[in-house]
PDB file of N, CA and C in Angstrom:
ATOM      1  N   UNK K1274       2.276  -1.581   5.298  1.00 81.00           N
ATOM      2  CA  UNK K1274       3.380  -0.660   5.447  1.00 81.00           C
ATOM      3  C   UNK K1274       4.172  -0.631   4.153  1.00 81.00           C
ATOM      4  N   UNK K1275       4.584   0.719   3.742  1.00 84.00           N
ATOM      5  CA  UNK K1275       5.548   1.268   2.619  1.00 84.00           C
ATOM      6  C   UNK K1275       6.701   0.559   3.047  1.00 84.00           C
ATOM      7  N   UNK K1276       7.782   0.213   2.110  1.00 90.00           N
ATOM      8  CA  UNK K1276       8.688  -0.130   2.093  1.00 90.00           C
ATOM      9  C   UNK K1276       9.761  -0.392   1.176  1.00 90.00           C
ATOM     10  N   UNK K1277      11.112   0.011   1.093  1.00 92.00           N
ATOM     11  CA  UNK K1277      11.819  -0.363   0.128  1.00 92.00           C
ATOM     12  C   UNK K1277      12.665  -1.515   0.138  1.00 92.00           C
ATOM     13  N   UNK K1278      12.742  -2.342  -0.863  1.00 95.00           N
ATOM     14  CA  UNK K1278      13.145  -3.804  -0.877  1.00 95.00           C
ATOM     15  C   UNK K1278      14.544  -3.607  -1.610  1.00 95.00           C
ATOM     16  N   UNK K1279      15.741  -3.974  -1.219  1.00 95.00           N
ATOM     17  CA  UNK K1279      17.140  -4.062  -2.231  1.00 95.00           C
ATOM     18  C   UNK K1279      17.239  -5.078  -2.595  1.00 95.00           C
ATOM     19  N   UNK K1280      16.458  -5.184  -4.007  1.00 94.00           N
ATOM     20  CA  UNK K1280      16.197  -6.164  -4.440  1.00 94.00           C
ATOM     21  C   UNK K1280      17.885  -6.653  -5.117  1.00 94.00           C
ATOM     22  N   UNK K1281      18.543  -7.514  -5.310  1.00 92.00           N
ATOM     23  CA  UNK K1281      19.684  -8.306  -6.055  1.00 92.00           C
ATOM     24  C   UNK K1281      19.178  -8.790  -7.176  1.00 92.00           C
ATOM     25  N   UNK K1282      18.457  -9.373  -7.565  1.00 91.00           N
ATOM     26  CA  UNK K1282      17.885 -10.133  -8.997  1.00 91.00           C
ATOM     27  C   UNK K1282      17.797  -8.608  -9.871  1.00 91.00           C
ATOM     28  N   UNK K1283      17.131  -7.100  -9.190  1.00 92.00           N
ATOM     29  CA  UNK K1283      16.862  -5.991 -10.082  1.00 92.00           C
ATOM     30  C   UNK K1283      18.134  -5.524 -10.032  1.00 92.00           C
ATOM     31  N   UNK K1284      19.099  -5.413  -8.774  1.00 93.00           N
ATOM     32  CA  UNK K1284      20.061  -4.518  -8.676  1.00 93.00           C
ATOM     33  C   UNK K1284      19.466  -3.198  -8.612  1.00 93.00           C
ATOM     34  N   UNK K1285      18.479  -3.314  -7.261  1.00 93.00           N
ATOM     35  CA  UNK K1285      18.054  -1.693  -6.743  1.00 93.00           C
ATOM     36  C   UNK K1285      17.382  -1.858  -5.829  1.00 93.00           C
ATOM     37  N   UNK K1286      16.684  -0.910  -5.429  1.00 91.00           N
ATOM     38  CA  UNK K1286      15.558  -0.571  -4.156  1.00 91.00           C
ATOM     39  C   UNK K1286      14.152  -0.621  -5.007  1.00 91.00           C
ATOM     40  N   UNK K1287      13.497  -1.547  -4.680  1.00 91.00           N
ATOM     41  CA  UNK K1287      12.089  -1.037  -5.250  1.00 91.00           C
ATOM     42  C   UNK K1287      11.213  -1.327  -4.297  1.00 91.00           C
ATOM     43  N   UNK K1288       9.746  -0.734  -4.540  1.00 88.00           N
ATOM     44  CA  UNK K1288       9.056  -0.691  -3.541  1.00 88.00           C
ATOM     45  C   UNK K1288       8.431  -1.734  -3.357  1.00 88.00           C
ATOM     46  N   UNK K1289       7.677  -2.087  -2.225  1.00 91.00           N
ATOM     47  CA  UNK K1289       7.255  -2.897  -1.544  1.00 91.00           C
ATOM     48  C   UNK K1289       6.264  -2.830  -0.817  1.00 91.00           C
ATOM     49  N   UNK K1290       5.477  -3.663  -0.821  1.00 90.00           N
ATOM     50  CA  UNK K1290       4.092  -3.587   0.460  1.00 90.00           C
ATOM     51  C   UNK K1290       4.868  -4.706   1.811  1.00 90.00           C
ATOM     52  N   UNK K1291       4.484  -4.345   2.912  1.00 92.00           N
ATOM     53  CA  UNK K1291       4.643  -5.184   4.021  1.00 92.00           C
ATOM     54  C   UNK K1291       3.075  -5.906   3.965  1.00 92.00           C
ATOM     55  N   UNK K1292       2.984  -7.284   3.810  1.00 93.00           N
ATOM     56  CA  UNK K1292       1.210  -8.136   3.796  1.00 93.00           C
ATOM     57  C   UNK K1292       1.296  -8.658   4.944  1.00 93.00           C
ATOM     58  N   UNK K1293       2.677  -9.333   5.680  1.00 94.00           N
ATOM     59  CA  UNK K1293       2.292 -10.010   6.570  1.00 94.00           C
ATOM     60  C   UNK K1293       3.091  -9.754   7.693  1.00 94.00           C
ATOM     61  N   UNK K1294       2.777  -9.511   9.219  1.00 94.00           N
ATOM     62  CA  UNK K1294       3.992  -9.702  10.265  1.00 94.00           C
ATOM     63  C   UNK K1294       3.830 -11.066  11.205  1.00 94.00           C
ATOM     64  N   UNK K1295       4.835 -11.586  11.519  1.00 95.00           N
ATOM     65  CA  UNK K1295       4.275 -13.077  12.304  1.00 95.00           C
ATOM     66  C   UNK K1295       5.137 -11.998  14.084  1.00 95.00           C
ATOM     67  N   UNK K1296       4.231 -13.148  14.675  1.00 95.00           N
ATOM     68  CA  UNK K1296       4.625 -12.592  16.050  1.00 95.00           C
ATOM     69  C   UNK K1296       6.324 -12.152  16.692  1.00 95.00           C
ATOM     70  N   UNK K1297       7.182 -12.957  15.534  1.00 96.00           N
ATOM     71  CA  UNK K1297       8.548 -13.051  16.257  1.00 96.00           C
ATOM     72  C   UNK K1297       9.043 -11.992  14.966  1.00 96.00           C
ATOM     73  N   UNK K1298       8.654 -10.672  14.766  1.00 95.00           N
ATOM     74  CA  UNK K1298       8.653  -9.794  13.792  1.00 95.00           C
ATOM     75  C   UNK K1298       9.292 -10.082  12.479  1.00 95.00           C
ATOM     76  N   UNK K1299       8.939 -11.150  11.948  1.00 96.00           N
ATOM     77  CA  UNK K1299       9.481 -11.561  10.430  1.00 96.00           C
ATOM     78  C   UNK K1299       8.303 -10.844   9.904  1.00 96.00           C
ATOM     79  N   UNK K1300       8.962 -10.518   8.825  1.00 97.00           N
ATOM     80  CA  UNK K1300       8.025 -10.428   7.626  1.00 97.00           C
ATOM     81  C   UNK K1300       7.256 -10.780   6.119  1.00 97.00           C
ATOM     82  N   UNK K1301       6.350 -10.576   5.531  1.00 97.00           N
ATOM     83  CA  UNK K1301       6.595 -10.951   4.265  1.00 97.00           C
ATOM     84  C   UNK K1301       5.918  -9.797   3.296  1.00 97.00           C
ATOM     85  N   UNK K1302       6.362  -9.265   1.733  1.00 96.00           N
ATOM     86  CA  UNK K1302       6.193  -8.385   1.264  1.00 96.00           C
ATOM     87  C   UNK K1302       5.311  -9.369   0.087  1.00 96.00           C
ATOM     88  N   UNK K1303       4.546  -8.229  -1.136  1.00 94.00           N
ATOM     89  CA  UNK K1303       4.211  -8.597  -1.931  1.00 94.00           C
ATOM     90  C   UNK K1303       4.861  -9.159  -3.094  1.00 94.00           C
ATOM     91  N   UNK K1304       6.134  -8.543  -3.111  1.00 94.00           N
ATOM     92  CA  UNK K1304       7.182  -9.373  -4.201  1.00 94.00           C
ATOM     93  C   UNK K1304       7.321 -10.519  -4.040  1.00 94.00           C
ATOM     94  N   UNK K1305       7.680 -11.252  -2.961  1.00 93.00           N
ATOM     95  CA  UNK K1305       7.843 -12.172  -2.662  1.00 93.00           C
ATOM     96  C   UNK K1305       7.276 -13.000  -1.810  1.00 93.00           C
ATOM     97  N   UNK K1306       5.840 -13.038  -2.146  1.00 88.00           N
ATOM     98  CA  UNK K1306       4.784 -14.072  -1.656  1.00 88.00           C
ATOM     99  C   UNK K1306       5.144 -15.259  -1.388  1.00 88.00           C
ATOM    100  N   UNK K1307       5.198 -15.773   0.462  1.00 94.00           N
ATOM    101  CA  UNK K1307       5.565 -17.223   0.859  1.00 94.00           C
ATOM    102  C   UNK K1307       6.923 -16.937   1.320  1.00 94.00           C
ATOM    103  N   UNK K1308       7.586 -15.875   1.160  1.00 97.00           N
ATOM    104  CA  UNK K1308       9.365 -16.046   2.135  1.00 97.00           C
ATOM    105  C   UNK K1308       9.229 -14.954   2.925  1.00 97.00           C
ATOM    106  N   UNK K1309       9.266 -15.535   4.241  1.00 98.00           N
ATOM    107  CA  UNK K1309       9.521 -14.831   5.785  1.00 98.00           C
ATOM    108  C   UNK K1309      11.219 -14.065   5.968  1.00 98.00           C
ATOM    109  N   UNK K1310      11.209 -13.298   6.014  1.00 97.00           N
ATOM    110  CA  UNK K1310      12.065 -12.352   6.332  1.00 97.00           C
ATOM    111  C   UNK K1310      12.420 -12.046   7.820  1.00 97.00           C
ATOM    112  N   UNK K1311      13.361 -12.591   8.426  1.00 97.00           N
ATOM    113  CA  UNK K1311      13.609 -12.460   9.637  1.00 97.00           C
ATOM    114  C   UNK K1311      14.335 -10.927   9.811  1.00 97.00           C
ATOM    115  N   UNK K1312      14.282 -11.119  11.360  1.00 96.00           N
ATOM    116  CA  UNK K1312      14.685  -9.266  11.578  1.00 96.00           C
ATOM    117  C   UNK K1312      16.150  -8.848  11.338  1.00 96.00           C
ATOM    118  N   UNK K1313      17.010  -9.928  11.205  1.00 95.00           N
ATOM    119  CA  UNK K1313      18.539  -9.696  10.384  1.00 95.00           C
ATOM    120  C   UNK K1313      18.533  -9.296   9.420  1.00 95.00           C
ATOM    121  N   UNK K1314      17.517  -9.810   8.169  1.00 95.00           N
ATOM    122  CA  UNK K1314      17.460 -10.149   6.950  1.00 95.00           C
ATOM    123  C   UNK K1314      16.882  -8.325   6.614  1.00 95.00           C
ATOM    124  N   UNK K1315      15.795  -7.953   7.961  1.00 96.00           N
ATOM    125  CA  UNK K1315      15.193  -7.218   7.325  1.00 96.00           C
ATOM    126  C   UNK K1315      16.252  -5.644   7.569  1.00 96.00           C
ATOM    127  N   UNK K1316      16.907  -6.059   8.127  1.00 94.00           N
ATOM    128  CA  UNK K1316      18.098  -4.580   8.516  1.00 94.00           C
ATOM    129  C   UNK K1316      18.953  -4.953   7.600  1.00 94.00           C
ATOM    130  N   UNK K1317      19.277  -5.565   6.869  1.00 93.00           N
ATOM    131  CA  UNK K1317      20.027  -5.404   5.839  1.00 93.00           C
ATOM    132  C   UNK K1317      19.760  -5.199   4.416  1.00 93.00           C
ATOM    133  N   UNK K1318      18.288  -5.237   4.188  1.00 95.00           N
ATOM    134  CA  UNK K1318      17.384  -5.544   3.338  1.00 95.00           C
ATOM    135  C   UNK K1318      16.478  -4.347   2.796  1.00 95.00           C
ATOM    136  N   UNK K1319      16.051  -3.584   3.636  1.00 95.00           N
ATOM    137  CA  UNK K1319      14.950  -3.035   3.686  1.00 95.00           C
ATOM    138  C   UNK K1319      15.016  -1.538   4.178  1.00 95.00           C
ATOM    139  N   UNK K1320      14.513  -0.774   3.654  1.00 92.00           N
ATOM    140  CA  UNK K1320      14.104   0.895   4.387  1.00 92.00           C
ATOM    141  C   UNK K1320      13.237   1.379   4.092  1.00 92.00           C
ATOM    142  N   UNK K1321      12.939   2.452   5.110  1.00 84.00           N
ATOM    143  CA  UNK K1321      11.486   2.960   5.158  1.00 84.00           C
ATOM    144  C   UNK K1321      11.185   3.543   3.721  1.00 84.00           C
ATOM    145  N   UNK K1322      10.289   2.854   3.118  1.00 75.00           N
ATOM    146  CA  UNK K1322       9.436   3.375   1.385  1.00 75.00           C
ATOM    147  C   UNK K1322       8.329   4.406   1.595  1.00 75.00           C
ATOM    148  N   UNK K1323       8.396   4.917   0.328  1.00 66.00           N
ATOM    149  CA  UNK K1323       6.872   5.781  -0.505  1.00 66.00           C
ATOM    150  C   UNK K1323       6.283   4.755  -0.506  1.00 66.00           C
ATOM    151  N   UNK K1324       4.859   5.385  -0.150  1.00 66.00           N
ATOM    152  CA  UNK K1324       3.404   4.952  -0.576  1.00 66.00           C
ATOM    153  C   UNK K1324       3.295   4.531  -1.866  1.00 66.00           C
ATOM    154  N   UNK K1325       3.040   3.336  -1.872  1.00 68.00           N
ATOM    155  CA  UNK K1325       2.583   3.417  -3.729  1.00 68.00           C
ATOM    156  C   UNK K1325       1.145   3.674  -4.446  1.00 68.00           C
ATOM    157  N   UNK K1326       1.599   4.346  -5.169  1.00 80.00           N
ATOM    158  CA  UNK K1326       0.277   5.245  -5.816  1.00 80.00           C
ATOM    159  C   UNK K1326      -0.674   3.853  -6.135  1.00 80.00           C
ATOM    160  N   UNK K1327      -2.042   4.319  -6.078  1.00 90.00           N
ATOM    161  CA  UNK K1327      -3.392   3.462  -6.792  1.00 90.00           C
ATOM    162  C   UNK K1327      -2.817   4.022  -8.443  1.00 90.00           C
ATOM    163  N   UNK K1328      -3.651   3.535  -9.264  1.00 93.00           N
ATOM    164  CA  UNK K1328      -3.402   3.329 -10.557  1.00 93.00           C
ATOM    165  C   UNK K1328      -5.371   3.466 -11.120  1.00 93.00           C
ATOM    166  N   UNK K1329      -5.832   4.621 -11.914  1.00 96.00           N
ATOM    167  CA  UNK K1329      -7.020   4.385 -12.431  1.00 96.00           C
ATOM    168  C   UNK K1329      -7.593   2.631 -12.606  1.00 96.00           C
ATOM    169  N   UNK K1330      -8.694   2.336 -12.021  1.00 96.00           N
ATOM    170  CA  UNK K1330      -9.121   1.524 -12.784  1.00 96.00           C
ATOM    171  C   UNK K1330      -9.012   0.014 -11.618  1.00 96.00           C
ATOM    172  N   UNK K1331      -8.159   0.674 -10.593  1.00 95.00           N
ATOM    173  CA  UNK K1331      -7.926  -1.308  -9.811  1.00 95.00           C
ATOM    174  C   UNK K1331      -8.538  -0.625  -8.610  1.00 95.00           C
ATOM    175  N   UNK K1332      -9.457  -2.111  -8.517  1.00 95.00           N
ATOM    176  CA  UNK K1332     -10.473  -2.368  -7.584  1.00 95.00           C
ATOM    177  C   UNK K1332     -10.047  -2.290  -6.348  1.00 95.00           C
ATOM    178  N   UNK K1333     -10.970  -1.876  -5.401  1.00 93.00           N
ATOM    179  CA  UNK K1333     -10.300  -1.582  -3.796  1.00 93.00           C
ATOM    180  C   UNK K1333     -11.280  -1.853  -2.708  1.00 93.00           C
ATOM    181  N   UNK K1334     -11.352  -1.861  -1.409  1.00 93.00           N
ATOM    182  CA  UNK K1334     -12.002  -1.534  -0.516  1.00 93.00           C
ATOM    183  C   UNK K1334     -12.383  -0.147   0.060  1.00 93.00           C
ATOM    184  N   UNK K1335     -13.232   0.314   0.249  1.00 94.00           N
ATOM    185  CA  UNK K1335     -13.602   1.448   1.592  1.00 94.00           C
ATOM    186  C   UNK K1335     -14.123   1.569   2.859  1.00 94.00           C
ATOM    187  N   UNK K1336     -12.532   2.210   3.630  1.00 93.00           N
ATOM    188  CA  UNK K1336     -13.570   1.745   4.736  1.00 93.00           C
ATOM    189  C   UNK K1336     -14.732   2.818   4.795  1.00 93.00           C
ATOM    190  N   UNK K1337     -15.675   2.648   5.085  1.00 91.00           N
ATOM    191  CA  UNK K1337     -16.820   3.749   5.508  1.00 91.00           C
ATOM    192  C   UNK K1337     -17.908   3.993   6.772  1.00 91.00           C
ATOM    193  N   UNK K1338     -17.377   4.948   7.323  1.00 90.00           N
ATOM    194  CA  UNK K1338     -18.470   5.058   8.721  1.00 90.00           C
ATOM    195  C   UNK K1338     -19.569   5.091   8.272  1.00 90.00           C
ATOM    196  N   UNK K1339     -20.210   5.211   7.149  1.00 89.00           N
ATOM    197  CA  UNK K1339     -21.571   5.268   7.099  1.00 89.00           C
ATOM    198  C   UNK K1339     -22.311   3.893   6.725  1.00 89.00           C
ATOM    199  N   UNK K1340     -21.298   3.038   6.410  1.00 88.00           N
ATOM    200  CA  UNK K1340     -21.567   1.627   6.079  1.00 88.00           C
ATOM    201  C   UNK K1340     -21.767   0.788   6.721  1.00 88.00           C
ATOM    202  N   UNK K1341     -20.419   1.416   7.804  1.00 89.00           N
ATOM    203  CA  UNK K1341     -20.329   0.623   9.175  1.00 89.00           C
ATOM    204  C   UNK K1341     -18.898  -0.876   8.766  1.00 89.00           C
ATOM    205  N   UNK K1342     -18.294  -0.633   7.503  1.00 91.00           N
ATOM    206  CA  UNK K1342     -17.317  -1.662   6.963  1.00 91.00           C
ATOM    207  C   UNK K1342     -16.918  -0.959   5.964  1.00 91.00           C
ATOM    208  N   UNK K1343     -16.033  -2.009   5.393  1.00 90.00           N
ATOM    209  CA  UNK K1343     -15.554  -1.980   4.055  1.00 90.00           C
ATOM    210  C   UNK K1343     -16.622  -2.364   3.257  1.00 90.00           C
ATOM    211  N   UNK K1344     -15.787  -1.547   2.068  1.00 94.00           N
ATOM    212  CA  UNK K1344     -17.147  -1.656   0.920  1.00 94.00           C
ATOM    213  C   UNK K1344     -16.068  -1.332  -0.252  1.00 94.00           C
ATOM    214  N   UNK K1345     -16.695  -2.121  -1.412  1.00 95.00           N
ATOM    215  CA  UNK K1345     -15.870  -2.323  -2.871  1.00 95.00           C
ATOM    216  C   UNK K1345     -16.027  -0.964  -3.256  1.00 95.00           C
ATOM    217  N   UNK K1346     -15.018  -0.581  -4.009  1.00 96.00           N
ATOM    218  CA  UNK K1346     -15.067   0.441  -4.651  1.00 96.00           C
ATOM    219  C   UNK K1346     -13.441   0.558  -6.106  1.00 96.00           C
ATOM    220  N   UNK K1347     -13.691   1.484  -6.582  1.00 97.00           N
ATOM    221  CA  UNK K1347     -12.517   1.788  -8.018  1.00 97.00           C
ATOM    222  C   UNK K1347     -12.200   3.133  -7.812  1.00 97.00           C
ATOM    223  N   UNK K1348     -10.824   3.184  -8.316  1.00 97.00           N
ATOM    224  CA  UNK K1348      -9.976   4.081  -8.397  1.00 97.00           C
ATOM    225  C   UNK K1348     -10.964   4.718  -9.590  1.00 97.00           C
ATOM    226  N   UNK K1349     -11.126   5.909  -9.726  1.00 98.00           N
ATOM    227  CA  UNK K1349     -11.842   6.280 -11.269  1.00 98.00           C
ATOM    228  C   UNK K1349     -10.834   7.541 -11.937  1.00 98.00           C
ATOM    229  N   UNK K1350      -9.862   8.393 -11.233  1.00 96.00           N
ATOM    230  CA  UNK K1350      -8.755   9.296 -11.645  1.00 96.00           C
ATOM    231  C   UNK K1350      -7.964   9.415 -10.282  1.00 96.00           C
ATOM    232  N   UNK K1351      -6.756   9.682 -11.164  1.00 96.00           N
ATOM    233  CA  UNK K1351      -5.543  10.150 -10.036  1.00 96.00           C
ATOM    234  C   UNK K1351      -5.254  10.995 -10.397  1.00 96.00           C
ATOM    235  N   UNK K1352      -5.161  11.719  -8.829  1.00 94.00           N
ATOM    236  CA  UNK K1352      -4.198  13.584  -9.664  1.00 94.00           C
ATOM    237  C   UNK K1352      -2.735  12.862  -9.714  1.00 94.00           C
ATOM    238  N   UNK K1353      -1.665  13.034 -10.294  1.00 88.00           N
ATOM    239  CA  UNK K1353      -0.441  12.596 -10.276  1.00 88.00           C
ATOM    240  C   UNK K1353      -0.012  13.685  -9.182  1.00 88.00           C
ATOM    241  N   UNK K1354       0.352  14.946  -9.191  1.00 89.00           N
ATOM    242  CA  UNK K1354       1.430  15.906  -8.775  1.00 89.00           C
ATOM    243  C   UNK K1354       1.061  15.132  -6.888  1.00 89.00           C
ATOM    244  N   UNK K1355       0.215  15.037  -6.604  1.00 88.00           N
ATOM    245  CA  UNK K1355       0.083  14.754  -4.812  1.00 88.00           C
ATOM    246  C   UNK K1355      -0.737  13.314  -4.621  1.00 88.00           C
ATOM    247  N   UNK K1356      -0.793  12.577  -5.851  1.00 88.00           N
ATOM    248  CA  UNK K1356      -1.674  10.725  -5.659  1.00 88.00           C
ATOM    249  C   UNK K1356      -2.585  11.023  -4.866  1.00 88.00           C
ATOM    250  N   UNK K1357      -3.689  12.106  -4.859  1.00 95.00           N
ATOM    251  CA  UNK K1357      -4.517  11.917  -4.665  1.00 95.00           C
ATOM    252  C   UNK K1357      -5.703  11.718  -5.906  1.00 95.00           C
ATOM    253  N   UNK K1358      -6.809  10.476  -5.036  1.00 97.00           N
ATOM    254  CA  UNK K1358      -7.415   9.698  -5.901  1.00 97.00           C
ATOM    255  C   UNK K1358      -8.750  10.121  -5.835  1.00 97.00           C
ATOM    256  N   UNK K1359      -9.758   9.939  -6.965  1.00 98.00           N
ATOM    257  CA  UNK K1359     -11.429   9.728  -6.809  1.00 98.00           C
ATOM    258  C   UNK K1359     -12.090   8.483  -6.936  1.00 98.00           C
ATOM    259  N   UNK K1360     -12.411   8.554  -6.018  1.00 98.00           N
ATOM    260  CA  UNK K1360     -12.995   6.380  -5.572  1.00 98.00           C
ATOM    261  C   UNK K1360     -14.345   6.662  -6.735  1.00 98.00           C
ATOM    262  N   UNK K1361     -15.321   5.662  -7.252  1.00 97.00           N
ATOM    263  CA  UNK K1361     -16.301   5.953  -7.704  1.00 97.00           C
ATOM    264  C   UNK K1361     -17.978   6.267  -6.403  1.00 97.00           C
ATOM    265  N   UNK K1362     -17.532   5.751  -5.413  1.00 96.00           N
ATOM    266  CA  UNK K1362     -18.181   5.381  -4.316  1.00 96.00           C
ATOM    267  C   UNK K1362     -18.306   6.821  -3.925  1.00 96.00           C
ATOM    268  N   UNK K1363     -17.370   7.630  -4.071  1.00 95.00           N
ATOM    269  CA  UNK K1363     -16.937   9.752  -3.416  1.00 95.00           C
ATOM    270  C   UNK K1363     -17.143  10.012  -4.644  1.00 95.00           C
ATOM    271  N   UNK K1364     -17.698  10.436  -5.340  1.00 92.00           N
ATOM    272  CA  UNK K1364     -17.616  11.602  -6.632  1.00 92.00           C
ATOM    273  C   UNK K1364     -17.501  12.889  -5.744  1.00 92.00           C
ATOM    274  N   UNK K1365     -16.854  13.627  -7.129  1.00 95.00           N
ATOM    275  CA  UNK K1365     -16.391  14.465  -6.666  1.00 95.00           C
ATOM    276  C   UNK K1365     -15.312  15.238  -5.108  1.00 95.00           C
ATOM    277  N   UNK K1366     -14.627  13.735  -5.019  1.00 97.00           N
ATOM    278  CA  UNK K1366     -13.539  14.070  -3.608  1.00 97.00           C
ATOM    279  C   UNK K1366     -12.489  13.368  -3.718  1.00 97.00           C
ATOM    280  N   UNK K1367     -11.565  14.583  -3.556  1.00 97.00           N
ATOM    281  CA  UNK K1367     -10.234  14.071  -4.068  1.00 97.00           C
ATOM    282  C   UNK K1367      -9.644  13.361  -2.844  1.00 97.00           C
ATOM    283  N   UNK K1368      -8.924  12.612  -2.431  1.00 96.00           N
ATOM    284  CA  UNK K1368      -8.679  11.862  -1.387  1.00 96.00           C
ATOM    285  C   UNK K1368      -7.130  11.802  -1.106  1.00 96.00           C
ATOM    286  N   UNK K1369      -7.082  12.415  -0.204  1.00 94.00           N
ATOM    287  CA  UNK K1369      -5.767  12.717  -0.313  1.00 94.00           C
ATOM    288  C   UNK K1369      -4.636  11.347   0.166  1.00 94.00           C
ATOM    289  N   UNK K1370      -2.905  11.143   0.173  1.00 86.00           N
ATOM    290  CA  UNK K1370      -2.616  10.033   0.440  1.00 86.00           C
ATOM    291  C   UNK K1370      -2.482   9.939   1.583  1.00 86.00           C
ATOM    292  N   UNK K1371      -2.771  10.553   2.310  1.00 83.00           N
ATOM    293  CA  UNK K1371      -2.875  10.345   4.106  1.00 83.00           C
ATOM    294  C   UNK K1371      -3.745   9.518   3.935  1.00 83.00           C
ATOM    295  N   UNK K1372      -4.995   9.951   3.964  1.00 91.00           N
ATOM    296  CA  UNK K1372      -6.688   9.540   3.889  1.00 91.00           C
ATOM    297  C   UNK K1372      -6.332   7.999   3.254  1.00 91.00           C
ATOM    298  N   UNK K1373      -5.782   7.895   2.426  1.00 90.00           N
ATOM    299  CA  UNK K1373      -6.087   6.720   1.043  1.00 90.00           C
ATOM    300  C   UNK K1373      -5.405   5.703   2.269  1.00 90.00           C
ATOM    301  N   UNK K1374      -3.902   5.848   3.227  1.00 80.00           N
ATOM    302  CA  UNK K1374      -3.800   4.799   4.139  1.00 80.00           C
ATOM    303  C   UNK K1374      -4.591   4.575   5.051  1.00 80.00           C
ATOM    304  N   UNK K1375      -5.625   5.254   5.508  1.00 81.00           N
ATOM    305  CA  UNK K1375      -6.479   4.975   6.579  1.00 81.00           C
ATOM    306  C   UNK K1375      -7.641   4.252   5.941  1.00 81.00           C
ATOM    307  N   UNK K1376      -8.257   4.525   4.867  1.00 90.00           N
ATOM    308  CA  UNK K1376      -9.525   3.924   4.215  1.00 90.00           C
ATOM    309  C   UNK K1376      -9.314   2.873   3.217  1.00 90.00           C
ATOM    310  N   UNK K1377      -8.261   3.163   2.328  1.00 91.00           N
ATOM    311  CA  UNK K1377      -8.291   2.282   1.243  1.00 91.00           C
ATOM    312  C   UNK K1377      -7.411   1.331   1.130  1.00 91.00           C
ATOM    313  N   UNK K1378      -7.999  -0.106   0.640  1.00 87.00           N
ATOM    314  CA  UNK K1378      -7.352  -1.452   0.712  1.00 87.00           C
ATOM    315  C   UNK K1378      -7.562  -2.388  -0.266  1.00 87.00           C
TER     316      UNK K1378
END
């Protein structure tokens, strides 16, 4: 999950991945790998974020029905104006960022 973090050390909102939820809805983001965020912490903390764009070139998963799993794959171009991406695995298919949360990891 997208997310925006108010960060204090930056003095702003920056974005955030949600990696982990534990059963009693804490959380933990990628900034801050290893600190659980309880659900106080996270209403004072946190609001709903943008997707963050892939970046040419970093390695990913796909999921694929024809594989039957995930399967490695690379970012190989991004359109900027709408982050949609071309995996090397799809030539020629632009992937839009709906698509990219359902398949790509």
């Amino acid at each position: 999950q997208h997310v925006q973090y108010n960060s204090v050390t930056q003095g702003a909102w920056v974005d955030a991945e949600v990696i982990f939820v534990r059963e009693d809805g804490a959380i933990m983001i990628d900034l801050k790998d290893g600190h659980w965020f309880s659900l106080e912490e996270q209403r004072a903390k946190f609001r709903k974020g943008r997707r963050k764009a892939w970046a040419e070139g970093t390695e990913l998963q796909y999921f694929s029905i024809t594989q039957g799993g995930w399967t490695d794959c690379k970012v190989v171009e991004v359109r900027e104006e709408d982050q949609a991406v071309q995996i090397n695995i799809k030539q020629d298919y632009w992937m839009k960022a709906s698509e990219q949360d359902e398949k790509l990891r």
